[in-house]
XYZ file of C-alpha atoms in Angstrom:
722
model
C 21.734 23.421 34.130
C 20.907 19.508 34.767
C 22.788 17.314 32.627
C 20.333 14.295 32.013
C 21.766 11.527 31.229
C 19.219 9.065 30.185
C 17.618 11.326 27.759
C 21.254 11.093 25.770
C 21.114 8.661 22.917
C 23.373 7.123 19.946
C 22.447 8.174 16.026
C 25.070 7.184 14.394
C 27.705 4.672 15.226
C 30.781 4.307 12.817
C 31.993 0.890 12.008
C 34.867 -0.577 14.298
C 33.338 1.673 17.665
C 35.435 4.665 16.831
C 34.660 8.487 15.362
C 32.623 11.164 15.165
C 29.551 10.509 16.111
C 25.798 12.302 16.228
C 24.176 11.808 19.932
C 20.184 12.866 20.119
C 19.749 14.670 23.262
C 15.651 16.309 24.134
C 15.895 18.955 26.078
C 14.354 23.045 26.327
C 17.300 25.033 27.674
C 18.399 27.145 24.986
C 21.543 26.328 22.794
C 22.965 30.072 25.225
C 22.621 28.227 27.891
C 24.027 24.653 27.568
C 27.152 26.540 25.938
C 27.121 29.015 28.651
C 26.935 26.450 31.670
C 30.345 25.041 33.193
C 30.481 21.776 32.309
C 28.199 18.690 31.439
C 29.012 16.235 34.660
C 30.539 12.987 34.224
C 29.562 12.599 30.292
C 32.273 10.513 29.551
C 30.731 8.044 32.114
C 27.713 7.837 29.635
C 30.045 7.780 26.199
C 30.461 11.374 24.926
C 33.572 12.199 24.278
C 35.992 15.123 22.379
C 34.352 16.664 18.876
C 31.091 14.114 19.850
C 28.486 15.912 17.828
C 24.525 16.590 19.739
C 21.399 17.019 17.969
C 19.737 18.685 20.645
C 15.675 18.641 19.570
C 13.403 20.325 21.786
C 11.726 17.874 24.312
C 8.157 19.965 24.111
C 8.711 20.798 20.419
C 8.726 24.926 20.899
C 12.516 25.184 19.802
C 13.843 25.144 17.209
C 16.972 21.633 16.758
C 20.576 22.726 17.126
C 24.113 21.001 17.401
C 26.390 21.074 19.546
C 30.039 19.747 19.187
C 31.814 18.549 22.645
C 35.024 20.017 22.680
C 36.845 19.143 25.844
C 36.448 16.539 28.407
C 37.951 17.013 31.726
C 40.775 14.288 34.308
C 36.767 14.325 35.885
C 35.338 13.522 32.630
C 33.316 16.372 32.369
C 32.550 18.036 29.579
C 32.889 21.246 27.695
C 30.312 22.483 24.348
C 30.923 24.759 22.138
C 29.046 25.262 18.764
C 28.691 23.862 15.259
C 30.190 27.118 14.583
C 33.808 25.762 15.739
C 34.310 24.132 12.488
C 33.683 27.466 10.184
C 30.655 27.550 8.623
C 32.291 28.199 5.124
C 34.420 24.800 5.679
C 31.380 22.386 7.041
C 27.690 21.536 6.316
C 25.378 19.915 8.362
C 22.476 18.168 7.908
C 19.355 19.082 9.151
C 17.396 16.524 11.792
C 14.996 15.385 8.781
C 18.100 14.003 7.561
C 19.799 12.727 10.548
C 20.157 8.976 10.091
C 19.021 8.757 6.508
C 21.556 7.512 3.827
C 20.070 9.550 1.362
C 21.741 13.340 1.188
C 19.504 16.536 -0.246
C 20.216 16.266 -4.412
C 23.762 18.513 -5.459
C 25.222 17.466 -1.872
C 28.667 15.268 -2.232
C 27.832 13.165 1.169
C 31.850 12.072 1.393
C 32.882 10.280 4.326
C 36.192 11.878 5.952
C 38.572 10.717 8.901
C 39.195 13.535 11.509
C 43.023 13.714 12.734
C 44.728 16.164 14.761
C 48.468 18.433 12.941
C 50.385 17.853 16.072
C 48.281 14.992 17.783
C 47.650 12.955 15.145
C 45.782 9.948 16.893
C 42.546 9.331 14.219
C 39.665 10.136 15.783
C 37.147 8.710 13.790
C 35.145 9.364 10.548
C 31.349 10.366 10.252
C 29.676 11.572 6.772
C 30.173 15.758 5.605
C 29.523 17.467 2.553
C 30.930 20.633 1.024
C 29.683 23.831 2.160
C 29.509 25.036 -2.000
C 29.350 23.502 -5.760
C 32.405 25.740 -5.711
C 34.605 24.543 -3.035
C 34.089 20.912 -4.054
C 34.978 21.724 -7.426
C 38.098 23.331 -6.829
C 39.785 20.373 -5.155
C 37.357 17.239 -5.672
C 40.735 14.889 -6.375
C 41.568 14.800 -3.067
C 39.232 17.516 -1.049
C 40.442 18.565 2.317
C 38.566 19.989 4.987
C 39.922 21.959 8.184
C 38.308 23.772 11.436
C 39.499 27.018 12.827
C 42.205 25.437 15.197
C 44.131 23.462 12.306
C 42.232 19.969 12.418
C 42.655 18.851 9.095
C 39.517 16.107 7.380
C 40.757 13.995 4.415
C 38.809 11.904 2.342
C 38.137 8.192 4.042
C 35.475 7.561 1.336
C 33.585 8.725 -0.751
C 29.548 7.358 -1.335
C 27.875 8.992 -4.340
C 23.362 8.431 -4.681
C 22.485 8.878 -8.562
C 19.935 11.240 -7.040
C 22.819 13.959 -5.860
C 23.246 14.824 -10.058
C 19.493 14.587 -10.490
C 18.769 10.864 -10.881
C 14.553 9.728 -9.553
C 14.978 7.504 -7.213
C 10.918 7.009 -7.019
C 11.382 5.269 -10.450
C 9.131 7.667 -12.906
C 11.654 9.782 -14.860
C 14.892 7.816 -15.868
C 17.845 8.050 -14.087
C 20.749 6.293 -16.282
C 22.140 9.820 -17.282
C 22.494 10.756 -13.576
C 24.085 7.196 -12.841
C 26.530 7.394 -15.389
C 27.654 11.149 -14.081
C 28.637 10.035 -10.719
C 30.433 6.443 -12.210
C 32.013 9.061 -14.956
C 32.737 11.754 -12.151
C 34.689 8.529 -9.836
C 36.494 6.979 -13.344
C 38.169 10.300 -13.818
C 39.203 10.813 -10.822
C 41.153 7.628 -10.722
C 42.304 8.340 -14.011
C 43.596 11.895 -12.843
C 45.213 10.449 -9.694
C 45.439 6.507 -9.517
C 44.668 6.064 -6.946
C 42.872 2.816 -7.770
C 42.841 1.832 -4.083
C 40.452 3.998 -2.792
C 36.982 3.346 -1.354
C 34.501 4.541 -3.792
C 30.546 3.598 -3.065
C 27.475 4.694 -5.233
C 24.778 3.941 -3.187
C 21.629 3.809 -4.752
C 20.212 4.061 -0.811
C 17.374 2.334 -1.137
C 15.862 4.461 -4.232
C 14.377 2.541 -7.629
C 16.098 4.767 -10.002
C 14.570 3.637 -14.404
C 17.348 2.426 -16.701
C 16.202 3.701 -19.974
C 19.294 3.100 -21.722
C 22.645 1.314 -20.572
C 24.256 2.079 -17.184
C 28.404 2.601 -18.837
C 30.380 1.177 -16.209
C 33.156 -0.257 -18.549
C 36.910 -0.057 -18.440
C 37.149 0.622 -14.775
C 40.039 -0.279 -12.233
C 38.791 0.088 -8.764
C 39.699 -2.503 -5.881
C 37.153 -0.904 -3.390
C 34.822 0.242 -5.931
C 31.017 -0.742 -4.529
C 27.440 -0.449 -6.255
C 24.747 -1.271 -3.614
C 21.690 -0.957 -2.225
C 18.008 0.219 -4.740
C 16.932 -1.072 -7.196
C 17.202 -0.822 -11.363
C 14.493 -0.831 -13.952
C 16.466 -1.908 -16.948
C 13.975 -0.117 -20.246
C 16.818 -0.243 -22.454
C 14.869 -2.355 -25.251
C 17.916 -4.484 -26.768
C 20.753 -3.257 -24.324
C 22.466 -4.471 -21.278
C 21.644 -2.494 -18.025
C 24.491 -2.633 -16.472
C 27.399 -2.920 -18.486
C 30.474 -3.991 -16.494
C 32.476 -4.319 -19.650
C 36.419 -4.317 -18.417
C 35.872 -3.526 -15.241
C 37.633 -5.311 -12.223
C 37.907 -5.331 -9.039
C 34.321 -3.436 -8.735
C 31.249 -5.667 -5.503
C 27.892 -5.643 -6.444
C 25.861 -5.721 -3.426
C 22.417 -5.742 -2.469
C 21.103 -5.071 -5.900
C 17.317 -5.813 -7.607
C 17.441 -5.289 -10.996
C 14.734 -5.463 -13.213
C 14.032 -6.170 -16.779
C 10.544 -4.706 -18.386
C 9.020 -7.284 -20.531
C 7.409 -3.790 -23.226
C 11.309 -2.594 -23.373
C 13.000 -5.848 -22.465
C 17.257 -5.311 -22.788
C 19.442 -7.571 -24.047
C 21.274 -8.602 -20.547
C 21.351 -7.856 -17.092
C 24.752 -7.764 -16.101
C 26.960 -7.901 -19.195
C 30.551 -8.769 -17.854
C 33.000 -9.381 -20.153
C 36.410 -8.802 -21.363
C 37.091 -5.558 -23.956
C 39.736 -5.634 -27.172
C 41.196 -2.754 -25.567
C 45.172 -5.011 -24.165
C 42.809 -7.775 -23.995
C 41.486 -5.788 -20.321
C 40.721 -8.658 -17.710
C 37.195 -8.420 -16.058
C 38.353 -10.453 -12.787
C 38.597 -10.027 -9.015
C 35.302 -8.884 -8.358
C 32.042 -9.877 -5.904
C 28.609 -10.157 -6.901
C 27.073 -10.897 -3.002
C 23.129 -11.015 -2.663
C 22.443 -9.533 -6.473
C 18.812 -10.408 -7.796
C 18.370 -10.306 -12.181
C 14.976 -10.911 -12.625
C 12.416 -10.026 -15.271
C 12.644 -10.373 -19.307
C 16.361 -9.907 -21.159
C 16.624 -11.638 -24.290
C 20.031 -13.321 -23.946
C 20.268 -14.023 -20.700
C 19.752 -11.783 -17.240
C 23.791 -12.678 -16.302
C 26.272 -12.960 -18.862
C 29.828 -13.478 -17.993
C 32.894 -13.443 -20.803
C 36.579 -14.687 -19.503
C 34.768 -13.103 -16.316
C 38.455 -14.609 -13.854
C 38.426 -14.669 -9.516
C 35.129 -13.778 -9.194
C 32.692 -14.362 -6.817
C 28.728 -15.281 -6.983
C 27.294 -15.525 -3.141
C 23.779 -16.078 -2.995
C 22.099 -14.815 -5.952
C 19.470 -15.185 -7.929
C 18.699 -14.569 -11.736
C 15.052 -15.367 -13.402
C 14.975 -14.860 -17.037
C 10.713 -14.643 -17.817
C 11.376 -14.925 -21.409
C 11.346 -18.425 -23.250
C 13.987 -17.498 -25.450
C 16.529 -15.897 -23.963
C 18.978 -17.945 -21.612
C 19.128 -17.179 -17.635
C 23.117 -17.063 -17.284
C 25.732 -17.458 -20.064
C 29.178 -17.968 -18.305
C 32.269 -19.027 -21.234
C 35.355 -18.188 -22.251
C 34.490 -18.022 -26.131
C 32.359 -17.197 -27.619
C 32.607 -16.317 -31.227
C 30.273 -12.639 -31.929
C 29.485 -11.489 -28.181
C 27.226 -9.297 -27.484
C 27.958 -5.516 -28.366
C 28.412 -2.859 -25.455
C 27.523 0.407 -25.935
C 31.173 1.684 -24.937
C 33.533 -1.046 -25.779
C 35.203 -3.275 -27.784
C 34.120 -6.529 -26.541
C 36.974 -9.189 -27.253
C 36.278 -12.383 -29.324
C 37.243 -15.777 -29.813
C 38.665 -18.107 -27.210
C 39.907 -15.970 -23.676
C 40.887 -16.984 -20.224
C 38.024 -18.723 -18.265
C 38.577 -19.605 -14.683
C 38.948 -19.391 -10.842
C 35.426 -18.316 -10.280
C 32.678 -19.549 -7.720
C 29.029 -19.094 -7.338
C 27.563 -20.130 -4.295
C 24.170 -21.095 -3.008
C 23.605 -19.257 -6.377
C 19.554 -19.469 -7.815
C 19.022 -19.607 -12.120
C 15.142 -20.101 -12.766
C 13.565 -19.609 -15.942
C 9.703 -18.289 -15.195
C 7.002 -18.803 -17.069
C 5.205 -16.453 -15.824
C 2.493 -15.682 -19.163
C 3.865 -19.038 -20.618
C 2.087 -21.272 -17.775
C -1.470 -22.809 -18.241
C -3.264 -24.829 -15.373
C -5.329 -28.084 -16.489
C -8.741 -29.168 -15.294
C -9.278 -32.108 -17.331
C -7.867 -34.659 -19.773
C -9.010 -36.807 -23.135
C -7.045 -39.334 -23.201
C -6.052 -40.716 -26.864
C -3.723 -40.019 -29.878
C -3.168 -36.931 -29.690
C -4.112 -36.341 -26.470
C -6.855 -33.256 -25.856
C -5.246 -30.746 -23.147
C -8.453 -28.452 -21.021
C -7.211 -25.783 -19.025
C -9.012 -22.291 -17.681
C -7.516 -20.640 -20.073
C -4.286 -20.255 -22.170
C -1.162 -17.895 -23.400
C -0.050 -21.208 -26.434
C -0.892 -20.977 -30.327
C -0.389 -24.132 -32.468
C 2.916 -25.282 -32.912
C 4.197 -23.752 -30.083
C 6.879 -25.985 -27.805
C 5.021 -26.555 -24.905
C 5.605 -29.351 -21.379
C 4.157 -31.040 -18.643
C 4.561 -30.493 -15.520
C 3.533 -31.028 -11.861
C 0.423 -34.182 -13.060
C -1.080 -35.397 -10.743
C -2.635 -38.501 -12.316
C -1.492 -39.277 -15.833
C 1.652 -38.816 -13.698
C 3.476 -40.133 -17.626
C 2.971 -37.240 -19.090
C 5.937 -34.789 -16.251
C 8.734 -33.787 -18.512
C 7.071 -35.376 -21.845
C 7.764 -32.490 -24.993
C 4.865 -31.597 -27.060
C 3.958 -29.296 -29.805
C 0.269 -27.147 -29.081
C -2.486 -27.652 -31.881
C -6.213 -27.164 -33.402
C -5.861 -24.431 -29.834
C -9.366 -22.898 -28.788
C -10.343 -20.781 -26.145
C -9.598 -23.515 -22.770
C -8.030 -26.404 -24.773
C -5.488 -27.477 -27.410
C -4.603 -31.125 -29.078
C -1.216 -32.266 -27.805
C 0.918 -34.973 -30.251
C 1.776 -37.405 -26.700
C -0.130 -41.064 -27.019
C -1.454 -40.919 -23.742
C -3.860 -44.128 -24.809
C -2.409 -46.825 -21.806
C -1.045 -43.884 -19.145
C -2.187 -44.637 -16.222
C -4.357 -42.952 -13.947
C -7.809 -40.840 -15.251
C -7.936 -37.554 -16.598
C -10.721 -36.037 -15.157
C -10.347 -33.860 -11.869
C -6.799 -33.633 -12.890
C -4.487 -31.270 -11.751
C -0.809 -30.393 -13.392
C 0.459 -27.540 -15.395
C 1.548 -26.535 -19.217
C 4.491 -24.937 -19.949
C 6.234 -22.961 -22.460
C 9.596 -24.052 -23.164
C 12.742 -22.407 -23.498
C 14.425 -22.491 -26.356
C 17.363 -23.094 -25.155
C 18.715 -24.018 -21.873
C 19.142 -21.810 -19.289
C 22.422 -22.375 -17.995
C 25.436 -22.592 -21.161
C 29.041 -22.651 -19.734
C 32.419 -23.596 -21.682
C 35.408 -23.110 -22.264
C 36.553 -22.676 -18.196
C 39.106 -23.944 -15.674
C 38.484 -23.940 -11.630
C 34.773 -23.221 -11.636
C 33.053 -23.835 -8.801
C 29.073 -24.600 -8.744
C 27.958 -24.987 -5.154
C 24.994 -25.453 -3.471
C 23.100 -23.976 -6.291
C 19.464 -24.544 -7.636
C 18.242 -24.636 -11.411
C 14.893 -24.695 -12.293
C 14.833 -25.815 -16.167
C 11.706 -26.432 -18.769
C 14.053 -26.291 -21.341
C 15.255 -30.168 -22.730
C 18.141 -29.949 -21.144
C 19.122 -27.842 -18.127
C 22.801 -26.903 -18.298
C 24.372 -27.111 -21.890
C 28.136 -27.516 -21.632
C 30.371 -26.108 -24.762
C 33.562 -27.960 -25.774
C 32.893 -26.268 -29.065
C 36.684 -24.962 -29.398
C 38.313 -28.389 -28.232
C 39.634 -26.578 -25.156
C 40.311 -30.225 -22.447
C 38.277 -28.240 -19.664
C 39.450 -28.752 -15.939
C 38.933 -28.757 -11.709
C 35.291 -27.622 -12.762
C 32.523 -28.580 -10.492
C 28.819 -28.629 -10.797
C 26.591 -28.824 -7.132
C 23.141 -28.217 -8.660
C 19.563 -29.370 -7.207
C 17.578 -29.584 -10.842
C 14.053 -29.410 -10.847
C 11.749 -27.756 -12.927
C 10.556 -30.207 -16.473
C 13.540 -31.776 -18.499
C 12.404 -33.497 -21.991
C 16.672 -34.287 -22.325
C 18.880 -34.363 -19.552
C 20.257 -32.791 -17.057
C 23.925 -31.874 -18.603
C 24.108 -31.940 -22.583
C 27.464 -31.419 -24.077
C 27.978 -29.738 -27.286
C 30.363 -31.633 -28.594
C 30.340 -30.649 -32.067
C 31.634 -33.417 -33.713
C 34.776 -33.450 -31.739
C 36.587 -35.307 -29.162
C 36.812 -33.427 -25.878
C 37.828 -33.697 -22.526
C 37.245 -32.626 -18.922
C 40.028 -33.779 -16.678
C 38.523 -33.719 -12.810
C 35.479 -32.764 -12.527
C 32.507 -33.417 -10.292
C 28.995 -33.485 -11.422
C 27.364 -33.842 -7.762
C 23.810 -33.225 -6.488
C 20.045 -34.526 -7.406
C 17.104 -33.818 -9.241
C 14.393 -34.966 -10.936
C 13.012 -33.959 -14.197
C 14.949 -35.504 -17.138
C 13.939 -38.300 -19.328
C 17.127 -38.733 -21.155
C 19.292 -39.009 -18.036
C 21.998 -37.459 -16.643
C 23.771 -36.921 -19.629
C 23.276 -36.466 -23.506
C 25.515 -35.223 -26.007
C 24.605 -32.440 -29.420
C 24.033 -34.858 -32.413
C 25.016 -38.319 -33.098
C 29.465 -37.701 -33.934
C 32.283 -37.101 -31.380
C 33.406 -38.452 -27.883
C 33.355 -37.020 -24.275
C 36.185 -38.744 -22.093
C 35.787 -37.291 -18.136
C 39.283 -38.314 -16.708
C 39.265 -37.887 -12.535
C 35.399 -37.750 -12.264
C 33.493 -37.585 -9.837
C 29.498 -38.453 -10.198
C 27.581 -38.527 -7.072
C 23.787 -38.271 -8.063
C 21.860 -39.381 -4.738
C 18.375 -38.648 -6.752
C 16.399 -41.661 -5.932
C 13.211 -40.481 -8.377
C 13.243 -40.482 -12.171
C 16.455 -40.332 -12.249
C 15.903 -44.390 -10.377
C 15.308 -45.615 -13.641
C 16.979 -43.689 -16.055
C 20.625 -44.520 -17.550
C 23.530 -42.168 -16.408
C 24.091 -41.392 -20.509
C 21.840 -41.142 -23.201
C 24.189 -41.887 -25.488
C 26.632 -44.408 -23.621
C 28.781 -45.093 -26.450
C 30.087 -41.324 -26.913
C 31.470 -41.071 -23.470
C 34.469 -42.412 -21.500
C 34.530 -41.939 -17.958
C 37.821 -42.333 -15.791
C 36.589 -42.064 -11.647
C 33.665 -42.713 -9.631
C 30.058 -43.623 -10.006
C 27.128 -43.010 -7.222
C 24.299 -43.510 -9.287
C 20.369 -44.443 -8.169
C 20.080 -47.662 -10.203
C 23.074 -50.348 -11.202
C 21.838 -50.891 -15.267
C 21.426 -46.890 -15.760
C 25.419 -46.351 -14.954
C 25.579 -49.229 -18.272
C 29.736 -49.430 -17.796
C 29.911 -51.517 -20.491
C 28.717 -49.975 -23.084
C 30.512 -47.200 -22.644
C 33.399 -46.488 -25.001
C 35.491 -47.179 -21.711
C 35.476 -46.777 -18.102
C 37.905 -47.517 -15.262
C 36.883 -46.520 -11.985
C 34.096 -47.584 -8.416
C 30.851 -48.320 -9.449
C 28.266 -47.607 -6.903
C 24.440 -48.090 -7.475
C 22.094 -46.799 -4.820
C 19.045 -49.705 -5.769
C 21.413 -52.324 -5.020
C 23.825 -51.124 -2.285
C 26.961 -52.629 -3.582
C 30.032 -50.951 -5.860
C 32.209 -52.465 -7.531
C 35.936 -51.622 -9.189
C 35.781 -52.101 -12.678
C 38.692 -51.601 -15.019
C 35.857 -51.992 -17.823
C 33.363 -54.468 -18.417
C 34.637 -57.528 -19.821
C 31.952 -60.147 -22.036
C 34.081 -63.593 -22.020
C 32.157 -66.759 -23.754
C 31.706 -69.553 -21.621
C 31.321 -72.983 -21.922
C 28.798 -75.532 -20.509
C 29.147 -78.974 -19.506
C 27.797 -81.453 -16.705
C 29.668 -83.137 -14.190
C 30.383 -86.065 -15.844
C 31.127 -84.156 -19.105
C 28.241 -83.805 -20.923
C 28.217 -80.777 -23.816
C 24.885 -79.304 -25.685
C 24.764 -79.560 -28.670
C 23.323 -76.099 -30.030
C 23.784 -73.276 -27.590
C 24.766 -69.754 -28.054
C 26.099 -68.081 -24.370
C 27.615 -65.366 -23.226
C 29.484 -64.014 -20.437
C 30.613 -60.067 -18.643
C 32.618 -59.588 -15.808
C 33.430 -56.289 -14.083
C 36.119 -56.396 -11.518
C 34.629 -55.910 -7.450
C 36.962 -54.805 -4.639
C 40.377 -56.741 -4.020
C 40.185 -60.025 -6.077
C 36.277 -59.754 -6.286
C 34.597 -60.034 -9.850
C 31.017 -60.200 -10.527
C 29.905 -61.987 -13.260
C 26.552 -63.032 -15.328
C 26.164 -64.967 -17.769
C 23.241 -65.384 -20.563
C 22.331 -68.657 -22.374
C 20.170 -69.982 -25.429
C 19.956 -73.796 -24.793
C 18.674 -74.585 -27.950
C 19.349 -77.984 -27.941
C 21.273 -79.526 -24.299
C 22.108 -82.197 -26.060
C 24.078 -85.015 -23.445
C 23.225 -81.997 -20.848
C 22.047 -84.268 -17.413
C 21.615 -82.355 -13.898
C 23.105 -80.104 -12.847
C 24.815 -77.568 -14.886
C 28.984 -76.152 -15.526
C 29.616 -72.595 -16.734
C 33.141 -71.198 -17.229
C 34.505 -68.495 -15.378
C 36.515 -65.848 -16.623
C 39.164 -67.106 -13.645
C 39.881 -69.953 -11.011
C 37.908 -68.555 -7.834
C 40.514 -68.381 -4.677
C 40.652 -71.648 -2.773
C 39.746 -69.674 0.591
C 37.057 -71.242 1.800
C 35.069 -68.485 2.976
C 34.845 -67.996 -0.661
C 31.807 -70.553 -1.609
C 28.879 -67.784 -2.923
C 25.837 -68.682 -3.729
C 24.289 -66.821 -7.437
C 20.770 -66.166 -8.445
C 18.850 -66.415 -11.728
C 15.992 -67.614 -13.509
C 14.804 -69.372 -16.469
C 13.201 -67.043 -18.907
C 11.410 -68.968 -20.209
C 9.067 -70.232 -17.428
C 10.494 -67.678 -15.246
C 11.741 -70.665 -12.455
C 13.921 -69.215 -10.083
C 17.823 -70.862 -10.758
C 20.863 -70.961 -8.604
C 23.845 -71.481 -8.504
C 27.859 -71.550 -6.687
C 31.363 -71.552 -6.720
C 33.088 -74.394 -5.279
C 36.729 -73.324 -3.549
C 39.542 -73.700 -6.296
C 37.716 -74.392 -9.179
C 36.750 -72.645 -12.495
C 32.830 -72.953 -13.063
C 29.511 -72.861 -11.066
C 27.375 -75.211 -10.899
C 24.034 -74.387 -11.780
C 20.464 -75.710 -11.142
C 16.776 -75.382 -10.997
C 14.568 -74.526 -8.467
C 11.901 -77.139 -9.069
C 15.308 -79.939 -9.000
C 17.398 -81.211 -11.286
C 18.638 -79.283 -14.404
C 17.899 -75.557 -15.094
C 16.034 -75.737 -18.617
C 15.172 -78.632 -20.741
C 16.238 -77.908 -25.095
C 14.674 -74.286 -26.499
C 14.379 -72.809 -23.008
C 16.838 -69.545 -21.903
C 17.995 -69.305 -18.623
C 20.082 -66.225 -17.051
C 22.429 -66.153 -14.065
C 24.913 -64.014 -11.161
C 26.835 -63.697 -8.543
C 30.320 -62.987 -7.311
C 33.033 -64.664 -6.409
C 37.300 -64.490 -5.235
C 40.057 -65.187 -7.806
C 42.802 -66.607 -6.810
């Protein structure tokens, strides 16, 4: 026989490069001829080794394929072959040619990853996929299946890899497969409980199949530090139920999985992770890697209650139902969603040490959207569209207007709807631009913020994205008064938010967050970055780092819609100085930097003071209302602003002198110029602080006094104190 290594190709290479391997070899030699040959010369040189499996496929296609096994390799590297019977036909069964290289195995086959070793020599020589010869053999020792060949070599289970089609599941998604999937999970749950092998590696491999889930998948109450569910699609048609119920389970990894919620038979939740009430069973140490939960969900695509030490990496959560949320992540739920399999714990629980890396949450409007063709400006405004799904009374938001951009992120209510038009309660009379030939979108508003977060410690949302078409994008819940600590919210927030990016649910109480970061950007918030759920209650952000660099819509909006309810101890980077509103907060201590002026100030709170005014010879105003405010800047600097209503300037002549909150330094490098204007005439005014003095001298750009009786002026600048 002539051994031709060019015809030899590796089919399966186990992880790490060791183990039992499949090779493909093309030849028209018969099985008997190959076995009868003395050896395969130089086999070792071409990568063959003992116990490798060779699938022989006839080159001409006239012979049946068969399997040979490398028996030995001599000192010169030459191999001898035996047929597969050396393993005993009653012990192992090999798959046919059509199955080689495929992950899926035939129905009723137990696809088990085993390790092979020699009882005397005992070095591990590898791993490969095998299945038991018969159901009876498998049932006899399901927990610790051991396979032995004729020479006493044993094969012990290294990994159990099961697929729903082994239990009769339909991988085409035509018929329901919930019972088959649950049967596979029940087998693993039973084995783990019977053997205590919670550390064993179990893989439920959907093998690229699409499985219809007509009732919830019961993956609850499992502690398995190596359970993996992977590689396929679950189509949820379980109306009002969770598609994948993981209540009380720990240690699993969900990867490369897509869950779709059917619109007609809408599930409540895509993935439900929560603690159950049996000994307050935790649901920690889990991983979601490249998981997509899309479609329609009445409660949320992803619901996480009290889960800890869990990581979500590059996951996507999209809900197309405007009445649900996209994600819920909380440690407090008074009445959590029910599970068909476990009693979920209620109230406040520990919820910490979770990370969300490069994840994506979106409300997808799908059928809840209309495209604008024309706008008739007025009060109310008439919107013309090609078609629309809306009814009178529906709440909508506007997005991506090419003209009349004042509409963007506005909220409105539909009225007087026809097939191709409707009215909205917006007065667009003074909006800029024409309503003809306009493009834009009208989108049904979500009834709740897409993401709810509450009672969490040490959570990291890193490089995340959120598309929101609700009043606010993220709601942070303080209903139970818990002090939330060490959390990072790093989001790019887009879409259309008539409210704020972050809405705090204070429930009327005094709430706190410590060591909190709000990072990122965003374009679609009309009230500002922060808002609150009502006029009562307060929030203290202690050790805060707020860094919002958007130059878009936030460049003209306040940091907080209700600054009097907010206290901050920390640092702020924000697009506009006026929007920081430190003087309007309950308190502020820290650095503030605005992108629009590029200046950084340290402030222990904006401080009001009352300046007085004289001129160079001691003249005074008869009637004047003067207000001042200062912010402490770096080192000894102070930024001061003065506003004066000069009803009667009295005996004031020439340049005016307004007192400062503290004397200026005698350092000659500080001879600072100030700027302002006469608010009545619009003429600029200027000033300077002379070294060592306690006043700023102010004069008009036109020369002489900055104003006359009945005029108002303002001026601002900075100087260094003693």
